[in-house]
Each structure stands twice: as C-alpha cells, then as structure tokens.
Amino acid sequence: MTFESDHQTTNGRILVVCTGNICRSPYIERVLAHELSGTGIAVSSAGTGALVGSPVDPESARRLVAVGANAEGFAARQITREIVAASDLVIGATREHLSEVVPLHPRALRYSFALHDLGDLLAAVTPEEIAAAPGHNRVAKVAAAAISKRGIVHPRLPEQSGIVDPFRRDPEVFDQMVTEISSSLPAVVAALRG
C-alpha cells in the first residue's frame, strides 16, 4: 500500500511517531489510513530511533489485519526535519516522542500531540469549531481546533498519557497497545472525517 500522491492529498498530511517505527506508529498509521480512506488525507509514520527499512512487527501486523487494515509495503523510517515540516498534524505515541519532534521544526509545537491528549482535546471540539478554525486543509483545521482546547481540557497525568511500548514483549502487551490506541483514536477519526 503506497501513500496517496500529492494531487490527492488536498485535505492534509498526518505523521505518526513512535520510537522504532515498527509497532505503535505503523499500527496507528495504518488504522488511521483505513478509517480515513476516501478523505484525501495522507497518513505516514516515522521513528525517533527507527529500525530503518524494517517491516511492521509481526504482532502489530496481525492486529492490523484483524481490524481490516493493511501492513504490507511498510518500511520503517527515521524522523527528519523535512518530514515534520511537511505535516499538518503530528501524533506521538507518547509525549516524550514530541520532545524529539518539535526541536527538529519548532513550528510543529502548534500541531503536535500525544495520541491520548489529542483524543481528549478533540472530544471537546464541535464540528462548528473545526469549520471555523484556521488552516489551509481539514487536518490543519482539526489541529488548530485541538490547540484551542489546551488549557480548557484537563491534561492526563503523565503515567496515563502514553501508549505502552510492546517491542520485544509478550502478545498481551500488543493487545494492551491496541486497547490503549482504541480508546483515543475514535475521537480523532471522527474529527478528521467530519
């Protein structure tokens, strides 16, 4: 599965970030791409310490297939300034990932969120607020609407703010990862689909 070409991505670009770019971020990337199919929104991922060129971890791949998404044609890549700068929304598996993303392109502070934080913020956003938000595409408007709720929506405690890292751990930890992602992703998908 390749990403939609530029002329189709009129509604924005989402970047998902984790550490190795083989467990959490490809799972979130491919589920989002599946859920946002037909919207013109491009979704990709990268890692802060990527296992460059590696496919999706087999345990994450199995769980992608189980939800109707696709793990094929994936290759892990290292985060770069250019990748961050080209994105309209950056979703980190944890807040710590964002502390490595933002220094690459400081403007990204305005459109970077940990997944749980983004889900919590968007759960408080109305469709009217997204429509009225500044931004040159749907994804940028969603990011701006989420930012407008910072300081209004109470943030999670640090220990509740991240997605568990299942790398080289038991299948049960991958199940926990999926459960944690599934708790926040629907609010994100709903806001992006409109």
Coordinates of N, CA and C in Angstrom, one line a residue:
M1 N 0.9 -1.2 0.0 CA 0.0 0.0 0.0 C 0.9 1.2 0.0
T2 N 0.7 2.1 -1.0 CA 1.5 3.3 -1.0 C 0.6 4.5 -0.6
F3 N 1.3 5.6 -0.3 CA 0.6 6.7 0.2 C 0.0 7.4 -1.0
E4 N -1.1 8.1 -0.9 CA -1.8 8.8 -1.9 C -0.8 9.9 -2.5
S5 N -0.8 10.1 -3.8 CA 0.1 11.0 -4.4 C -0.4 12.5 -4.0
D6 N 0.5 13.4 -4.2 CA 0.3 14.8 -3.8 C -1.0 15.4 -4.3
H7 N -1.4 15.1 -5.5 CA -2.6 15.8 -6.0 C -3.9 15.3 -5.4
Q8 N -3.7 14.2 -4.7 CA -4.9 13.6 -4.0 C -5.0 14.1 -2.5
T9 N -3.9 14.6 -2.0 CA -3.8 14.9 -0.6 C -4.2 16.3 -0.2
T10 N -5.3 16.8 -0.8 CA -5.7 18.1 -0.6 C -6.2 18.4 0.8
N11 N -6.5 17.3 1.6 CA -7.1 17.5 2.9 C -6.0 17.4 4.0
G12 N -4.8 17.3 3.7 CA -3.7 17.3 4.7 C -2.9 16.1 4.9
R13 N -1.9 16.2 5.7 CA -0.9 15.1 6.0 C -0.8 14.9 7.5
I14 N -0.9 13.7 7.9 CA -0.7 13.3 9.3 C 0.5 12.5 9.4
L15 N 1.4 12.8 10.4 CA 2.5 12.0 10.7 C 2.4 11.4 12.1
V16 N 2.6 10.1 12.2 CA 2.5 9.4 13.5 C 4.0 9.0 13.9
V17 N 4.3 9.2 15.2 CA 5.7 9.0 15.6 C 5.7 8.1 16.8
C18 N 6.6 7.1 16.8 CA 7.0 6.3 18.0 C 8.5 6.2 18.0
T19 N 9.0 5.2 18.6 CA 10.5 5.0 18.7 C 11.1 4.3 17.5
G20 N 10.8 3.0 17.4 CA 11.4 2.2 16.4 C 10.7 2.2 15.1
N21 N 9.4 2.7 15.0 CA 8.6 2.8 13.8 C 8.2 1.4 13.3
I22 N 8.1 0.4 14.2 CA 7.6 -0.9 13.7 C 6.4 -1.4 14.5
C23 N 6.1 -0.9 15.7 CA 5.0 -1.4 16.5 C 3.8 -0.4 16.6
R24 N 4.0 0.6 17.4 CA 2.9 1.6 17.7 C 2.6 2.5 16.5
S25 N 3.6 3.2 16.0 CA 3.3 4.2 14.9 C 2.7 3.6 13.6
P26 N 3.3 2.4 13.2 CA 2.7 1.9 12.0 C 1.3 1.3 12.2
Y27 N 1.0 0.8 13.4 CA -0.3 0.4 13.8 C -1.3 1.6 13.7
I28 N -0.9 2.7 14.4 CA -1.8 3.9 14.3 C -1.9 4.4 12.9
E29 N -0.8 4.5 12.2 CA -0.8 5.0 10.8 C -1.8 4.2 9.9
R30 N -1.6 2.9 9.9 CA -2.4 2.1 9.0 C -3.9 2.0 9.4
V31 N -4.2 2.0 10.7 CA -5.6 2.1 11.2 C -6.2 3.4 10.8
L32 N -5.5 4.5 11.0 CA -6.0 5.8 10.6 C -6.2 5.9 9.1
A33 N -5.2 5.4 8.3 CA -5.4 5.4 6.8 C -6.6 4.6 6.4
H34 N -6.8 3.5 7.0 CA -8.0 2.7 6.8 C -9.3 3.4 7.1
E35 N -9.3 4.0 8.3 CA -10.5 4.7 8.7 C -10.8 6.0 7.9
L36 N -9.7 6.6 7.4 CA -9.9 7.9 6.6 C -9.8 7.7 5.1
S37 N -10.0 6.4 4.7 CA -10.0 6.1 3.3 C -11.0 7.0 2.5
G38 N -10.6 7.6 1.4 CA -11.5 8.4 0.6 C -11.6 9.8 1.0
T39 N -10.9 10.2 2.1 CA -11.0 11.6 2.6 C -9.9 12.5 1.9
G40 N -8.9 11.9 1.2 CA -7.9 12.7 0.7 C -6.8 13.1 1.7
I41 N -6.9 12.5 2.9 CA -5.9 12.7 4.0 C -4.8 11.7 3.9
A42 N -3.5 12.1 3.8 CA -2.4 11.2 3.7 C -1.9 10.9 5.1
V43 N -1.6 9.7 5.4 CA -1.1 9.3 6.8 C 0.2 8.5 6.6
S44 N 1.3 8.9 7.3 CA 2.5 8.2 7.3 C 3.1 8.2 8.7
S45 N 4.2 7.5 8.9 CA 4.8 7.4 10.2 C 6.3 7.4 10.1
A46 N 7.0 7.6 11.3 CA 8.4 7.6 11.4 C 8.8 7.4 12.8
G47 N 10.1 7.1 13.1 CA 10.5 6.8 14.4 C 11.6 7.7 14.9
T48 N 11.7 8.0 16.2 CA 12.8 8.8 16.7 C 14.1 8.0 16.8
G49 N 14.0 6.7 16.8 CA 15.1 5.8 16.8 C 14.8 4.6 15.9
A50 N 14.4 4.9 14.6 CA 13.8 4.0 13.7 C 14.7 2.8 13.4
L51 N 14.1 1.6 13.3 CA 14.8 0.4 12.7 C 14.6 0.5 11.2
V52 N 15.3 1.4 10.6 CA 15.1 1.9 9.2 C 15.0 0.7 8.3
G53 N 14.0 0.7 7.5 CA 13.8 -0.4 6.5 C 13.0 -1.6 6.9
S54 N 12.8 -1.7 8.2 CA 12.1 -2.9 8.8 C 10.6 -2.8 8.5
P55 N 10.0 -4.0 8.3 CA 8.6 -4.1 8.2 C 7.9 -3.9 9.5
V56 N 6.5 -3.9 9.5 CA 5.8 -3.8 10.7 C 6.0 -5.1 11.5
D57 N 6.2 -4.9 12.8 CA 6.4 -6.0 13.7 C 5.2 -7.0 13.5
P58 N 5.5 -8.3 13.4 CA 4.5 -9.3 13.1 C 3.3 -9.3 14.0
E59 N 3.5 -9.0 15.3 CA 2.4 -8.9 16.2 C 1.5 -7.7 15.9
S60 N 2.1 -6.6 15.6 CA 1.3 -5.4 15.2 C 0.6 -5.7 13.9
A61 N 1.3 -6.4 12.9 CA 0.7 -6.7 11.6 C -0.5 -7.6 11.8
R62 N -0.4 -8.6 12.7 CA -1.6 -9.5 12.9 C -2.8 -8.7 13.4
R63 N -2.5 -7.7 14.3 CA -3.6 -6.9 14.8 C -4.2 -5.9 13.8
L64 N -3.4 -5.5 12.8 CA -3.8 -4.6 11.8 C -4.8 -5.4 10.9
V65 N -4.4 -6.6 10.5 CA -5.3 -7.5 9.7 C -6.6 -7.7 10.4
A66 N -6.5 -7.9 11.7 CA -7.8 -8.2 12.5 C -8.8 -7.1 12.4
V67 N -8.3 -5.8 12.2 CA -9.2 -4.7 12.2 C -9.5 -4.3 10.7
G68 N -9.0 -5.1 9.8 CA -9.3 -4.8 8.4 C -8.3 -3.8 7.7
A69 N -7.2 -3.5 8.4 CA -6.2 -2.6 7.8 C -5.1 -3.5 7.2
N70 N -4.1 -2.8 6.6 CA -3.1 -3.5 5.8 C -1.7 -3.2 6.3
A71 N -0.9 -4.2 6.5 CA 0.5 -4.0 7.0 C 1.5 -4.1 5.9
E72 N 1.1 -4.4 4.7 CA 2.0 -4.6 3.5 C 2.7 -3.4 3.0
G73 N 3.9 -3.5 2.5 CA 4.6 -2.4 1.8 C 5.1 -1.4 2.8
F74 N 5.3 -1.7 4.0 CA 5.7 -0.8 5.0 C 7.2 -0.9 5.2
A75 N 7.9 0.2 5.4 CA 9.3 0.2 5.7 C 9.6 1.3 6.8
A76 N 10.1 1.0 7.9 CA 10.3 2.0 9.0 C 11.3 3.1 8.5
R77 N 11.1 4.3 8.9 CA 12.0 5.4 8.5 C 12.2 6.3 9.7
Q78 N 13.4 7.0 9.7 CA 13.8 7.9 10.7 C 13.2 9.2 10.5
I79 N 12.7 9.8 11.6 CA 12.1 11.2 11.6 C 13.2 12.2 11.1
T80 N 12.8 13.1 10.3 CA 13.6 14.2 9.8 C 12.9 15.5 9.9
R81 N 13.6 16.6 9.9 CA 13.0 17.9 9.9 C 12.0 18.1 8.7
E82 N 12.4 17.6 7.5 CA 11.6 17.7 6.3 C 10.2 17.0 6.5
I83 N 10.3 15.8 7.1 CA 9.0 15.1 7.3 C 8.1 15.8 8.3
V84 N 8.7 16.4 9.3 CA 7.9 17.1 10.3 C 7.3 18.4 9.7
A85 N 8.1 19.1 8.9 CA 7.7 20.3 8.3 C 6.6 20.1 7.3
A86 N 6.6 19.0 6.6 CA 5.6 18.7 5.6 C 4.3 18.2 6.2
S87 N 4.2 18.1 7.5 CA 3.0 17.5 8.1 C 2.1 18.6 8.6
D88 N 0.8 18.3 8.7 CA -0.2 19.3 9.2 C -0.6 18.9 10.6
L89 N -0.3 17.6 11.0 CA -0.6 17.1 12.3 C 0.4 16.0 12.7
V90 N 1.0 16.1 13.8 CA 1.9 15.1 14.3 C 1.3 14.4 15.5
I91 N 1.2 13.1 15.5 CA 0.6 12.3 16.6 C 1.7 11.5 17.2
G92 N 2.1 11.7 18.4 CA 3.1 10.9 19.1 C 2.5 9.8 19.9
A93 N 3.1 8.6 20.0 CA 2.6 7.6 20.9 C 2.7 8.0 22.3
T94 N 3.7 8.9 22.6 CA 3.9 9.4 24.0 C 4.3 10.9 23.9
R95 N 4.2 11.6 25.0 CA 4.6 13.0 25.0 C 6.1 13.1 24.8
E96 N 6.8 12.1 25.2 CA 8.3 12.1 25.1 C 8.7 12.1 23.6
H97 N 7.9 11.4 22.8 CA 8.3 11.5 21.3 C 8.2 12.9 20.8
L98 N 7.3 13.7 21.3 CA 7.1 15.0 20.8 C 8.3 15.9 21.2
S99 N 9.0 15.6 22.3 CA 10.1 16.3 22.7 C 11.3 16.1 21.8
E100 N 11.2 15.1 20.9 CA 12.3 14.9 19.9 C 11.8 15.4 18.6
V101 N 10.5 15.5 18.4 CA 10.0 16.0 17.1 C 10.1 17.6 17.0
V102 N 9.6 18.2 18.0 CA 9.5 19.7 18.0 C 10.8 20.4 17.8
P103 N 11.9 20.0 18.4 CA 13.2 20.7 18.1 C 13.6 20.6 16.7
L104 N 13.2 19.6 15.9 CA 13.5 19.5 14.5 C 12.9 20.6 13.7
H105 N 11.7 21.0 14.1 CA 10.9 22.1 13.4 C 10.0 22.7 14.4
P106 N 10.5 23.7 15.1 CA 9.8 24.3 16.3 C 8.3 24.7 16.0
R107 N 8.0 25.1 14.8 CA 6.6 25.4 14.5 C 5.7 24.3 14.7
A108 N 6.2 23.0 14.7 CA 5.4 21.8 14.9 C 4.8 21.8 16.3
L109 N 5.3 22.6 17.2 CA 4.7 22.7 18.6 C 3.2 23.0 18.5
R110 N 2.8 23.7 17.4 CA 1.4 24.1 17.2 C 0.5 23.0 16.7
Y111 N 1.1 21.9 16.2 CA 0.3 20.8 15.6 C 0.8 19.4 16.0
S112 N 1.4 19.3 17.1 CA 1.9 18.0 17.6 C 1.3 17.7 19.0
F113 N 0.8 16.4 19.1 CA 0.1 16.0 20.3 C 0.4 14.5 20.5
A114 N 0.4 14.1 21.8 CA 0.4 12.7 22.1 C -1.0 12.2 21.8
L115 N -1.1 11.0 21.3 CA -2.5 10.4 20.9 C -3.5 10.6 21.9
H116 N -3.3 10.3 23.2 CA -4.3 10.4 24.2 C -4.7 11.9 24.4
D117 N -3.7 12.7 24.4 CA -4.0 14.2 24.6 C -4.9 14.7 23.4
L118 N -4.5 14.3 22.2 CA -5.3 14.7 21.0 C -6.7 14.2 21.1
G119 N -6.9 12.9 21.5 CA -8.2 12.4 21.6 C -9.1 13.1 22.6
D120 N -8.4 13.4 23.8 CA -9.1 14.2 24.9 C -9.5 15.6 24.4
L121 N -8.6 16.3 23.7 CA -8.9 17.6 23.2 C -10.0 17.6 22.2
L122 N -9.9 16.6 21.2 CA -10.9 16.6 20.1 C -12.3 16.2 20.6
A123 N -12.3 15.4 21.7 CA -13.6 15.0 22.3 C -14.4 16.2 22.8
A124 N -13.7 17.3 23.0 CA -14.3 18.6 23.5 C -14.6 19.6 22.4
V125 N -14.2 19.2 21.1 CA -14.4 20.1 20.0 C -15.7 19.8 19.2
T126 N -16.4 20.9 18.8 CA -17.6 20.7 18.0 C -17.2 20.8 16.5
P127 N -18.1 20.2 15.6 CA -17.8 20.4 14.2 C -17.8 21.8 13.7
E128 N -18.6 22.7 14.4 CA -18.6 24.1 14.1 C -17.2 24.7 14.4
E129 N -16.6 24.3 15.5 CA -15.3 24.8 15.9 C -14.2 24.4 14.9
I130 N -14.3 23.2 14.4 CA -13.4 22.8 13.4 C -13.6 23.6 12.1
A131 N -14.8 23.7 11.7 CA -15.1 24.5 10.4 C -14.6 25.9 10.5
A132 N -14.6 26.5 11.7 CA -14.2 27.9 11.9 C -12.7 28.1 12.2
A133 N -12.1 27.0 12.5 CA -10.6 27.1 12.9 C -9.8 27.5 11.7
P134 N -8.6 28.1 11.9 CA -7.7 28.5 10.9 C -7.0 27.2 10.3
G135 N -6.6 27.3 9.0 CA -5.9 26.2 8.4 C -6.3 26.1 7.0
H136 N -5.3 25.6 6.2 CA -5.5 25.5 4.7 C -6.0 24.2 4.3
N137 N -6.3 23.2 5.2 CA -6.9 22.0 4.9 C -7.6 21.4 6.1
R138 N -8.3 20.3 5.9 CA -9.0 19.7 7.0 C -8.1 19.3 8.2
V139 N -7.0 18.7 8.0 CA -6.1 18.3 9.0 C -5.6 19.5 9.8
A140 N -5.2 20.5 9.1 CA -4.7 21.7 9.8 C -5.8 22.4 10.7
K141 N -7.0 22.3 10.2 CA -8.2 22.9 11.0 C -8.4 22.1 12.2
V142 N -8.3 20.7 12.1 CA -8.5 19.9 13.3 C -7.4 20.1 14.3
A143 N -6.2 20.3 13.8 CA -5.1 20.6 14.8 C -5.3 21.9 15.5
A144 N -5.7 22.9 14.7 CA -6.0 24.2 15.3 C -7.1 24.2 16.3
A145 N -8.2 23.4 16.0 CA -9.3 23.3 16.9 C -8.9 22.6 18.2
A146 N -8.0 21.6 18.1 CA -7.5 20.9 19.3 C -6.6 21.8 20.1
I147 N -5.8 22.6 19.5 CA -4.9 23.6 20.2 C -5.8 24.6 21.0
S148 N -6.9 24.9 20.4 CA -7.8 25.9 21.1 C -8.4 25.4 22.4
K149 N -8.3 24.1 22.6 CA -8.9 23.5 23.8 C -7.8 23.2 24.9
R150 N -6.5 23.5 24.5 CA -5.4 23.4 25.5 C -5.7 24.4 26.6
G151 N -5.6 24.1 27.9 CA -5.9 25.0 28.9 C -7.3 24.9 29.4
I152 N -8.2 24.3 28.6 CA -9.6 24.1 28.9 C -9.8 22.6 29.3
V153 N -9.3 21.7 28.5 CA -9.4 20.3 28.8 C -8.3 19.9 29.7
H154 N -8.6 19.3 30.9 CA -7.6 19.0 31.9 C -6.7 17.9 31.3
P155 N -5.4 18.1 31.3 CA -4.5 17.0 30.8 C -4.4 15.8 31.7
R156 N -4.1 14.7 31.0 CA -3.9 13.4 31.8 C -2.7 13.5 32.6
L157 N -2.6 12.7 33.7 CA -1.4 12.5 34.4 C -0.3 11.9 33.5
P158 N 1.0 12.2 33.7 CA 2.0 11.7 32.8 C 1.9 10.2 32.6
E159 N 1.7 9.4 33.7 CA 1.7 8.0 33.6 C 0.5 7.4 32.8
Q160 N -0.5 8.3 32.6 CA -1.7 7.9 31.8 C -1.7 8.4 30.4
S161 N -0.6 9.1 30.0 CA -0.6 9.9 28.8 C 0.0 9.2 27.6
G162 N 0.6 8.0 27.8 CA 1.3 7.4 26.6 C 0.7 6.0 26.3
I163 N 1.1 5.6 25.1 CA 0.7 4.2 24.6 C 1.9 3.3 25.0
V164 N 1.6 2.2 25.6 CA 2.6 1.2 26.1 C 3.4 0.8 24.9
D165 N 4.7 0.6 25.1 CA 5.6 0.1 24.0 C 5.7 -1.4 24.1
P166 N 5.2 -2.1 23.1 CA 5.2 -3.6 23.2 C 6.4 -4.3 22.6
F167 N 7.4 -3.5 22.1 CA 8.6 -4.0 21.4 C 9.2 -5.1 22.2
R168 N 9.4 -6.3 21.5 CA 10.0 -7.5 22.1 C 9.4 -7.9 23.4
R169 N 8.1 -7.7 23.5 CA 7.3 -8.1 24.7 C 6.3 -9.1 24.3
D170 N 5.5 -9.6 25.3 CA 4.5 -10.7 25.1 C 3.4 -10.2 24.2
P171 N 2.7 -11.1 23.6 CA 1.5 -10.7 22.8 C 0.5 -9.9 23.6
E172 N 0.4 -10.2 24.9 CA -0.6 -9.5 25.7 C -0.3 -8.0 25.8
V173 N 1.0 -7.6 25.6 CA 1.3 -6.2 25.7 C 0.9 -5.5 24.3
F174 N 0.9 -6.3 23.2 CA 0.4 -5.8 22.0 C -1.1 -5.6 22.1
D175 N -1.8 -6.5 22.8 CA -3.2 -6.3 23.0 C -3.5 -5.1 23.8
Q176 N -2.6 -4.8 24.8 CA -2.8 -3.6 25.6 C -2.6 -2.4 24.8
M177 N -1.6 -2.4 23.9 CA -1.3 -1.3 23.0 C -2.6 -1.0 22.1
V178 N -3.2 -2.1 21.6 CA -4.4 -1.9 20.7 C -5.5 -1.3 21.6
T179 N -5.7 -1.8 22.8 CA -6.8 -1.3 23.6 C -6.5 0.2 23.9
E180 N -5.3 0.6 24.3 CA -5.0 2.0 24.6 C -5.2 2.9 23.4
I181 N -4.7 2.4 22.2 CA -4.9 3.2 21.0 C -6.4 3.4 20.7
S182 N -7.2 2.3 20.8 CA -8.6 2.3 20.5 C -9.4 3.2 21.4
S183 N -8.8 3.5 22.6 CA -9.6 4.4 23.5 C -9.6 5.8 23.0
S184 N -8.5 6.2 22.3 CA -8.4 7.6 21.9 C -8.6 7.9 20.4
L185 N -8.4 6.8 19.6 CA -8.4 7.0 18.1 C -9.8 7.4 17.6
P186 N -10.9 6.9 18.1 CA -12.2 7.2 17.5 C -12.5 8.7 17.5
A187 N -12.2 9.5 18.6 CA -12.4 10.9 18.6 C -11.6 11.6 17.5
V188 N -10.4 11.1 17.3 CA -9.5 11.7 16.3 C -10.1 11.4 14.9
V189 N -10.5 10.2 14.6 CA -11.1 9.8 13.3 C -12.4 10.6 13.1
A190 N -13.2 10.8 14.1 CA -14.5 11.5 13.9 C -14.2 13.0 13.6
A191 N -13.2 13.6 14.2 CA -12.9 15.0 13.9 C -12.4 15.1 12.5
L192 N -11.5 14.2 12.1 CA -10.9 14.3 10.8 C -11.9 14.0 9.6
R193 N -12.8 13.0 9.9 CA -13.7 12.7 8.8 C -14.8 13.8 8.7
G194 N -15.2 14.4 9.9 CA -16.2 15.4 9.8 C -17.6 14.9 9.6

